[in-house]
Amino acid sequence: MSSQGYQVAISGLGAYIPEKILTNLDLEKMVDTTDEWIQTRTGIRERHIAAKGQSASDLGVRAAEEALRNAKLKPEDLDLIIVATITPDMLFPSTACYIQHKLGAKCGAFDMAAACSGFTYALSVADAFIRSGQYKNILVVGSEVLSGFIDWTDRSTCVLFGDGAGAAVVSRSSDGHGIIATYLGSDGSQADILQLPAGGSMFPPSAETLQNKMHFLKMQGSEVFKVAVRTMELAVREVLKKGNLTVRDIDCLIPHQANMRILQAVAERLEIPIEKIFINVERYGNMSSASTIVAFYEAVKSGKIKKGSKVVLVAFGGGLTWASTLIHW
Ligand code: UT7
């Protein structure tokens, strides 16, 4: 064990996307929108929607099973399960406990709330637990069933989001590959520009909260857009600084997938070729905490990330929160 602690690597990745597809043309029949508006303003063509009765733990456990298979580990090898979600099965118990039970794992389990930055936040917690020597194998899941929390009559939000889950097994390693650095940021003064107001202790469920549609996601889109671009650039630069690397060293940037125009603006600010950025927003929309991990999974699977690649994950979301991870794959 060095002064930096144990090395930490991603030993397996998994993803699960529900079958049902909702296209922009489908949305044209539901609200006053067009495929053209959605594609030019967001880059999104379609998104997937969970089946009736499918909860965040149902999606998450499928992603987790694949990640465990790829890590060649069994549920009983896990020391901890961390689930990032803003659409938990229930307020409590945690979605992580449901996943622990469904997997048949025997370890601690808890949820983390950092909205779209949730997976990247959870990865940094897993990194710290393993680096300290406390645990050897941790399952980190990002899973969302946002379709249950969207106002399907509000065209300014309902076209943006989709359902899905991704998972990573994070393990102690010794081959020089793995997580180099992590970085977290937040600004609660802007909590009101992206939130789901009711259902918690500030606005407990009532006839009034239901009537005022306070159980649905609310967003001031153009405000969020500006902060997203600024903080994603910041988070990439900060994590590179911690790892003594520069933007030119990045082989693949895996950003949170909210809007194609945000990704183009981040690319311009960082002066990184757009080809180095992995983009799948056109197929899934914004899956909040599942977006970054599903993109990471697909980038590895497609060969865009190869052994030795320097990878940066970067996310931004409600809170506000932002986070990044620098990985030597
Ligand atoms: O994951 C968490 C982070 N979330 C994000 O990063 C989302 C960030 N924000 C965005 O991606 C963009 O701000 C949006 C895609 C949400 C909106 O794009 P915009 O270019 O900022 O549009 P806008 O909100 O300024 O709206 C422009 C116009 C408005 O009409 P008027 O007032 O100009 O007549 C809207 O009413 O577009 C209208 N509009 C729509 N029109 C057709 C809004 N939604 C739609 C729609 N279809 N679905």
Short mmCIF file of C-alpha atoms and ligand atoms in Angstrom, two decimals:
data_model
loop_
_atom_site.label_atom_id
_atom_site.label_comp_id
_atom_site.label_asym_id
_atom_site.label_seq_id
_atom_site.Cartn_x
_atom_site.Cartn_y
_atom_site.Cartn_z
CA MET A 1 0.00 0.00 0.00
CA SER A 2 1.51 3.33 -1.10
CA SER A 3 0.97 6.70 0.60
CA GLN A 4 -1.80 7.20 -1.97
CA GLY A 5 -3.50 4.02 -0.73
CA TYR A 6 -4.48 0.98 -2.74
CA GLN A 7 -5.00 1.17 -6.51
CA VAL A 8 -8.61 1.13 -7.68
CA ALA A 9 -9.84 -0.20 -11.03
CA ILE A 10 -13.13 -0.82 -12.79
CA SER A 11 -13.30 -4.61 -13.00
CA GLY A 12 -16.66 -4.94 -14.80
CA LEU A 13 -19.32 -2.83 -16.51
CA GLY A 14 -22.97 -3.53 -17.28
CA ALA A 15 -26.06 -1.78 -18.63
CA TYR A 16 -29.74 -2.42 -19.00
CA ILE A 17 -32.07 -0.39 -21.18
CA PRO A 18 -35.81 -1.16 -21.15
CA GLU A 19 -37.22 -2.38 -24.47
CA LYS A 20 -39.97 0.13 -25.18
CA ILE A 21 -38.90 3.02 -27.42
CA LEU A 22 -40.62 6.41 -27.48
CA THR A 23 -39.67 8.36 -30.62
CA ASN A 24 -39.93 12.07 -31.33
CA LEU A 25 -42.75 11.22 -33.74
CA ASP A 26 -44.62 9.55 -30.87
CA LEU A 27 -44.15 12.74 -28.83
CA GLU A 28 -45.54 14.85 -31.69
CA LYS A 29 -48.84 13.06 -31.01
CA MET A 30 -48.69 13.77 -27.27
CA VAL A 31 -47.63 17.45 -26.98
CA ASP A 32 -47.17 20.52 -29.18
CA THR A 33 -43.68 19.66 -30.45
CA THR A 34 -41.88 18.47 -33.57
CA ASP A 35 -39.16 15.97 -34.33
CA GLU A 36 -37.27 18.84 -35.97
CA TRP A 37 -37.40 21.03 -32.81
CA ILE A 38 -36.27 18.19 -30.55
CA GLN A 39 -33.42 17.11 -32.84
CA THR A 40 -32.06 20.59 -33.51
CA ARG A 41 -32.36 21.81 -29.89
CA THR A 42 -31.23 18.61 -28.13
CA GLY A 43 -29.91 16.00 -30.58
CA ILE A 44 -32.37 13.44 -29.15
CA ARG A 45 -34.18 11.08 -31.60
CA GLU A 46 -35.66 8.58 -29.19
CA ARG A 47 -35.62 7.41 -25.59
CA HIS A 48 -36.56 4.17 -23.79
CA ILE A 49 -39.37 3.84 -21.27
CA ALA A 50 -39.61 1.25 -18.49
CA ALA A 51 -42.50 -1.22 -18.56
CA LYS A 52 -45.36 -0.69 -16.13
CA GLY A 53 -44.27 -1.95 -12.74
CA GLN A 54 -40.52 -1.85 -13.55
CA SER A 55 -38.74 0.11 -10.82
CA ALA A 56 -35.22 1.53 -10.54
CA SER A 57 -34.05 -1.61 -8.68
CA ASP A 58 -35.45 -3.86 -11.46
CA LEU A 59 -33.39 -2.00 -14.07
CA GLY A 60 -30.38 -1.63 -11.79
CA VAL A 61 -30.17 -5.31 -10.88
CA ARG A 62 -30.02 -6.30 -14.58
CA ALA A 63 -27.11 -3.90 -15.15
CA ALA A 64 -25.44 -5.12 -11.94
CA GLU A 65 -25.67 -8.79 -12.98
CA GLU A 66 -23.85 -8.01 -16.24
CA ALA A 67 -21.19 -5.95 -14.45
CA LEU A 68 -20.58 -8.82 -12.01
CA ARG A 69 -20.32 -11.34 -14.89
CA ASN A 70 -17.81 -9.10 -16.67
CA ALA A 71 -15.83 -8.70 -13.44
CA LYS A 72 -15.92 -12.51 -12.99
CA LEU A 73 -17.26 -11.97 -9.48
CA LYS A 74 -20.24 -13.35 -7.58
CA PRO A 75 -22.71 -11.30 -5.54
CA GLU A 76 -21.15 -12.70 -2.34
CA ASP A 77 -17.79 -11.16 -3.35
CA LEU A 78 -19.25 -7.65 -2.96
CA ASP A 79 -18.31 -5.61 0.12
CA LEU A 80 -20.67 -2.71 -0.57
CA ILE A 81 -23.43 -1.56 -2.94
CA ILE A 82 -23.94 2.13 -3.75
CA VAL A 83 -26.88 3.19 -5.90
CA ALA A 84 -27.19 6.63 -7.47
CA THR A 85 -30.77 7.51 -8.32
CA ILE A 86 -33.28 10.34 -8.17
CA THR A 87 -36.15 7.95 -8.97
CA PRO A 88 -35.76 5.43 -6.13
CA ASP A 89 -38.18 2.52 -5.66
CA MET A 90 -39.37 4.32 -2.50
CA LEU A 91 -38.24 7.23 -0.33
CA PHE A 92 -37.06 4.42 1.96
CA PRO A 93 -35.84 1.73 2.14
CA SER A 94 -33.04 2.48 -0.27
CA THR A 95 -33.02 1.14 -3.82
CA ALA A 96 -29.57 -0.25 -2.93
CA CYS A 97 -31.22 -2.56 -0.35
CA TYR A 98 -33.67 -3.83 -2.97
CA ILE A 99 -30.76 -4.51 -5.34
CA GLN A 100 -28.76 -6.22 -2.57
CA HIS A 101 -31.68 -8.58 -1.94
CA LYS A 102 -32.44 -9.24 -5.63
CA LEU A 103 -28.76 -10.00 -6.30
CA GLY A 104 -28.38 -12.17 -3.21
CA ALA A 105 -25.41 -10.12 -2.02
CA LYS A 106 -24.46 -9.95 1.66
CA CYS A 107 -22.98 -6.52 2.32
CA GLY A 108 -23.79 -2.93 3.21
CA ALA A 109 -25.93 -0.96 0.78
CA PHE A 110 -27.01 2.67 0.49
CA ASP A 111 -28.33 5.24 -2.01
CA MET A 112 -26.71 8.50 -2.98
CA ALA A 113 -28.50 11.57 -4.32
CA ALA A 114 -26.53 13.83 -6.62
CA ALA A 115 -29.00 13.84 -9.53
CA CYS A 116 -27.32 13.50 -12.94
CA SER A 117 -23.88 13.60 -11.26
CA GLY A 118 -24.96 10.70 -9.01
CA PHE A 119 -22.99 7.88 -10.65
CA THR A 120 -19.80 9.94 -10.80
CA TYR A 121 -20.27 10.97 -7.15
CA ALA A 122 -20.83 7.33 -6.16
CA LEU A 123 -17.73 6.25 -8.08
CA SER A 124 -15.62 8.68 -6.04
CA VAL A 125 -17.04 7.23 -2.78
CA ALA A 126 -16.25 3.69 -3.97
CA ASP A 127 -12.76 4.85 -4.95
CA ALA A 128 -12.16 6.27 -1.46
CA PHE A 129 -13.42 3.13 0.34
CA ILE A 130 -11.13 0.87 -1.70
CA ARG A 131 -8.16 3.24 -1.67
CA SER A 132 -8.34 3.31 2.14
CA GLY A 133 -8.10 -0.48 2.30
CA GLN A 134 -11.51 -0.90 3.89
CA TYR A 135 -13.13 -2.81 1.00
CA LYS A 136 -12.04 -4.80 -2.08
CA ASN A 137 -15.11 -4.94 -4.37
CA ILE A 138 -17.90 -2.38 -4.58
CA LEU A 139 -20.90 -2.34 -6.91
CA VAL A 140 -21.85 1.14 -8.12
CA VAL A 141 -25.18 1.48 -9.93
CA GLY A 142 -26.88 4.42 -11.67
CA SER A 143 -30.54 3.61 -12.35
CA GLU A 144 -33.50 5.79 -13.28
CA VAL A 145 -37.16 5.42 -14.14
CA LEU A 146 -37.65 9.09 -14.92
CA SER A 147 -40.76 8.39 -16.99
CA GLY A 148 -42.75 8.14 -13.73
CA PHE A 149 -41.75 11.65 -12.64
CA ILE A 150 -42.19 13.58 -15.88
CA ASP A 151 -45.20 15.77 -16.63
CA TRP A 152 -46.17 14.25 -20.00
CA THR A 153 -48.16 17.39 -20.83
CA ASP A 154 -45.12 19.72 -20.40
CA ARG A 155 -43.29 19.87 -23.74
CA SER A 156 -40.34 21.74 -22.21
CA THR A 157 -39.31 18.67 -20.14
CA CYS A 158 -41.09 15.54 -21.40
CA VAL A 159 -39.08 15.35 -24.64
CA LEU A 160 -35.74 15.29 -22.81
CA PHE A 161 -35.66 12.26 -20.53
CA GLY A 162 -35.51 8.47 -20.73
CA ASP A 163 -35.15 5.38 -18.51
CA GLY A 164 -32.15 3.08 -18.10
CA ALA A 165 -29.46 1.73 -15.82
CA GLY A 166 -25.73 1.13 -15.76
CA ALA A 167 -23.39 -0.50 -13.25
CA ALA A 168 -19.69 -0.80 -12.50
CA VAL A 169 -17.83 -3.14 -10.19
CA VAL A 170 -14.95 -1.22 -8.64
CA SER A 171 -12.11 -3.36 -7.25
CA ARG A 172 -8.72 -3.19 -5.59
CA SER A 173 -6.06 -3.62 -8.28
CA SER A 174 -2.30 -3.78 -8.68
CA ASP A 175 -1.53 -3.51 -12.41
CA GLY A 176 -1.12 0.26 -12.64
CA HIS A 177 -4.45 0.79 -14.41
CA GLY A 178 -7.51 2.37 -12.82
CA ILE A 179 -8.83 5.53 -11.24
CA ILE A 180 -6.23 8.32 -11.13
CA ALA A 181 -8.28 11.14 -9.59
CA THR A 182 -11.79 12.26 -8.72
CA TYR A 183 -13.32 15.71 -8.30
CA LEU A 184 -16.68 16.84 -6.82
CA GLY A 185 -18.46 20.21 -6.77
CA SER A 186 -21.83 21.64 -5.74
CA ASP A 187 -23.84 24.87 -5.46
CA GLY A 188 -27.05 24.59 -3.46
CA SER A 189 -27.88 28.27 -4.04
CA GLN A 190 -29.23 27.20 -7.44
CA ALA A 191 -31.32 24.28 -6.18
CA ASP A 192 -34.46 25.82 -7.67
CA ILE A 193 -33.44 25.65 -11.33
CA LEU A 194 -33.65 21.85 -11.44
CA GLN A 195 -35.73 19.95 -8.91
CA LEU A 196 -38.61 17.65 -8.06
CA PRO A 197 -40.21 19.80 -5.36
CA ALA A 198 -42.74 17.62 -3.49
CA GLY A 199 -42.71 14.31 -1.69
CA GLY A 200 -39.97 15.21 0.78
CA SER A 201 -40.17 16.98 4.16
CA MET A 202 -40.29 20.49 2.63
CA PHE A 203 -43.47 19.71 0.69
CA PRO A 204 -44.92 16.42 1.97
CA PRO A 205 -47.47 14.83 -0.34
CA SER A 206 -50.90 16.46 -0.14
CA ALA A 207 -53.90 17.15 -2.35
CA GLU A 208 -52.38 20.58 -2.98
CA THR A 209 -48.95 19.27 -4.09
CA LEU A 210 -50.68 16.82 -6.43
CA GLN A 211 -52.94 19.49 -7.87
CA ASN A 212 -49.99 21.84 -8.41
CA LYS A 213 -48.03 19.08 -10.19
CA MET A 214 -45.22 19.39 -7.66
CA HIS A 215 -44.35 15.68 -7.90
CA PHE A 216 -42.94 16.18 -11.38
CA LEU A 217 -39.46 17.23 -12.44
CA LYS A 218 -39.16 21.03 -12.94
CA MET A 219 -36.36 22.69 -14.88
CA GLN A 220 -35.41 26.17 -16.03
CA GLY A 221 -33.77 24.77 -19.16
CA SER A 222 -31.77 27.70 -20.46
CA GLU A 223 -30.38 28.53 -16.97
CA VAL A 224 -29.35 24.92 -16.48
CA PHE A 225 -27.79 24.88 -19.95
CA LYS A 226 -25.41 27.76 -19.13
CA VAL A 227 -24.25 26.31 -15.81
CA ALA A 228 -23.88 22.84 -17.35
CA VAL A 229 -21.40 24.07 -19.95
CA ARG A 230 -19.38 26.10 -17.41
CA THR A 231 -19.20 23.45 -14.68
CA MET A 232 -18.48 20.52 -16.99
CA GLU A 233 -15.50 22.42 -18.40
CA LEU A 234 -14.38 23.24 -14.84
CA ALA A 235 -14.76 19.64 -13.63
CA VAL A 236 -12.69 18.27 -16.54
CA ARG A 237 -9.90 20.80 -15.96
CA GLU A 238 -9.86 20.22 -12.17
CA VAL A 239 -9.60 16.43 -12.36
CA LEU A 240 -6.86 16.66 -15.00
CA LYS A 241 -4.96 19.07 -12.73
CA LYS A 242 -5.20 16.53 -9.87
CA GLY A 243 -3.84 13.83 -12.19
CA ASN A 244 -1.07 16.06 -13.64
CA LEU A 245 -2.47 15.65 -17.17
CA THR A 246 -3.82 18.04 -19.81
CA VAL A 247 -6.83 18.03 -22.15
CA ARG A 248 -4.54 16.78 -24.94
CA ASP A 249 -3.88 13.60 -22.92
CA ILE A 250 -7.56 12.60 -22.97
CA ASP A 251 -8.34 9.73 -25.37
CA CYS A 252 -12.05 9.60 -24.58
CA LEU A 253 -14.35 12.02 -22.76
CA ILE A 254 -17.54 10.47 -21.37
CA PRO A 255 -19.92 13.29 -20.47
CA HIS A 256 -23.39 13.25 -18.96
CA GLN A 257 -25.75 13.07 -21.94
CA ALA A 258 -28.31 15.86 -21.56
CA ASN A 259 -28.13 17.80 -24.81
CA MET A 260 -25.95 17.60 -27.94
CA ARG A 261 -25.53 21.39 -27.93
CA ILE A 262 -24.12 21.28 -24.38
CA LEU A 263 -21.58 18.68 -25.52
CA GLN A 264 -20.59 20.79 -28.54
CA ALA A 265 -20.12 23.85 -26.31
CA VAL A 266 -18.02 21.87 -23.80
CA ALA A 267 -15.89 20.53 -26.68
CA GLU A 268 -15.28 24.07 -27.95
CA ARG A 269 -14.35 25.44 -24.52
CA LEU A 270 -11.97 22.58 -23.81
CA GLU A 271 -10.64 22.65 -27.38
CA ILE A 272 -11.08 18.89 -27.61
CA PRO A 273 -12.09 17.30 -30.94
CA ILE A 274 -15.75 16.23 -30.84
CA GLU A 275 -14.65 12.78 -32.11
CA LYS A 276 -13.01 12.18 -28.73
CA ILE A 277 -16.34 12.65 -26.97
CA PHE A 278 -18.60 9.62 -26.65
CA ILE A 279 -22.17 10.58 -27.51
CA ASN A 280 -25.33 8.45 -27.31
CA VAL A 281 -27.89 11.11 -26.31
CA GLU A 282 -29.67 10.63 -29.66
CA ARG A 283 -30.76 7.10 -28.64
CA TYR A 284 -31.53 7.50 -24.93
CA GLY A 285 -32.17 11.15 -24.07
CA ASN A 286 -31.14 12.20 -20.58
CA MET A 287 -31.16 9.23 -18.17
CA SER A 288 -29.85 11.29 -15.23
CA SER A 289 -27.54 9.15 -13.07
CA ALA A 290 -27.61 6.31 -15.63
CA SER A 291 -26.40 8.47 -18.55
CA THR A 292 -22.68 8.62 -17.82
CA ILE A 293 -22.31 4.95 -16.85
CA VAL A 294 -24.29 3.70 -19.87
CA ALA A 295 -22.13 5.87 -22.15
CA PHE A 296 -19.00 4.53 -20.43
CA TYR A 297 -20.23 0.94 -20.92
CA GLU A 298 -20.96 1.53 -24.62
CA ALA A 299 -17.63 3.30 -25.20
CA VAL A 300 -15.74 0.29 -23.81
CA LYS A 301 -17.93 -2.23 -25.65
CA SER A 302 -17.52 -0.43 -28.99
CA GLY A 303 -13.73 -0.29 -28.65
CA LYS A 304 -13.65 3.50 -28.40
CA ILE A 305 -11.92 2.99 -25.04
CA LYS A 306 -8.94 0.63 -25.31
CA LYS A 307 -6.45 -0.74 -22.81
CA GLY A 308 -4.24 2.20 -21.86
CA SER A 309 -6.77 4.91 -22.85
CA LYS A 310 -6.97 8.00 -20.64
CA VAL A 311 -10.67 8.52 -19.94
CA VAL A 312 -12.52 11.34 -18.19
CA LEU A 313 -16.08 10.91 -16.96
CA VAL A 314 -17.83 14.23 -16.32
CA ALA A 315 -21.35 14.95 -15.14
CA PHE A 316 -23.56 17.81 -14.14
CA GLY A 317 -26.99 17.91 -12.53
CA GLY A 318 -29.52 19.09 -10.00
CA GLY A 319 -28.23 20.33 -6.66
CA LEU A 320 -26.53 21.82 -8.45
CA THR A 321 -23.79 19.22 -8.56
CA TRP A 322 -20.90 18.41 -10.85
CA ALA A 323 -18.25 15.70 -10.75
CA SER A 324 -15.47 14.07 -12.74
CA THR A 325 -13.28 10.97 -12.69
CA LEU A 326 -9.96 10.46 -14.47
CA ILE A 327 -9.24 6.84 -15.38
CA HIS A 328 -6.26 5.05 -16.93
CA TRP A 329 -8.14 2.17 -18.61
O1 UT7 B 1 -29.42 16.56 -16.75
C1 UT7 B 1 -29.65 17.74 -16.07
C2 UT7 B 1 -29.30 18.85 -16.83
N1 UT7 B 1 -30.31 19.24 -17.80
C3 UT7 B 1 -29.86 19.89 -18.85
O2 UT7 B 1 -28.69 20.01 -19.02
C4 UT7 B 1 -30.84 20.55 -19.78
C5 UT7 B 1 -30.29 21.88 -20.16
N2 UT7 B 1 -31.14 22.68 -21.01
C6 UT7 B 1 -31.41 22.35 -22.28
O3 UT7 B 1 -30.99 21.33 -22.77
C7 UT7 B 1 -32.18 23.35 -23.12
O4 UT7 B 1 -32.29 24.55 -22.41
C8 UT7 B 1 -33.59 22.86 -23.53
C9 UT7 B 1 -33.46 21.74 -24.56
C10 UT7 B 1 -34.33 22.35 -22.31
C11 UT7 B 1 -34.38 23.98 -24.17
O5 UT7 B 1 -33.67 24.54 -25.26
P1 UT7 B 1 -33.52 26.12 -25.41
O6 UT7 B 1 -32.81 26.36 -26.66
O7 UT7 B 1 -32.89 26.61 -24.14
O8 UT7 B 1 -35.00 26.57 -25.59
P2 UT7 B 1 -35.87 27.55 -24.67
O9 UT7 B 1 -36.18 26.89 -23.36
O10 UT7 B 1 -35.20 28.88 -24.63
O11 UT7 B 1 -37.18 27.62 -25.51
C12 UT7 B 1 -37.22 28.20 -26.83
C13 UT7 B 1 -38.61 28.09 -27.38
C14 UT7 B 1 -39.69 28.57 -26.43
O12 UT7 B 1 -40.68 29.23 -27.19
P3 UT7 B 1 -40.73 30.84 -27.30
O13 UT7 B 1 -40.89 31.31 -25.87
O14 UT7 B 1 -39.41 31.22 -27.91
O15 UT7 B 1 -41.90 31.07 -28.15
C15 UT7 B 1 -40.28 27.31 -25.85
O16 UT7 B 1 -41.62 27.46 -25.46
O17 UT7 B 1 -38.92 26.70 -27.63
C16 UT7 B 1 -40.18 26.39 -27.02
N3 UT7 B 1 -40.16 24.98 -26.66
C17 UT7 B 1 -40.54 24.00 -27.50
N4 UT7 B 1 -41.01 24.03 -28.76
C18 UT7 B 1 -41.30 22.84 -29.34
C19 UT7 B 1 -39.76 24.42 -25.48
N5 UT7 B 1 -39.87 23.09 -25.55
C20 UT7 B 1 -40.36 22.79 -26.79
C21 UT7 B 1 -40.69 21.61 -27.45
N6 UT7 B 1 -41.12 21.67 -28.72
N7 UT7 B 1 -40.51 20.37 -26.88
#
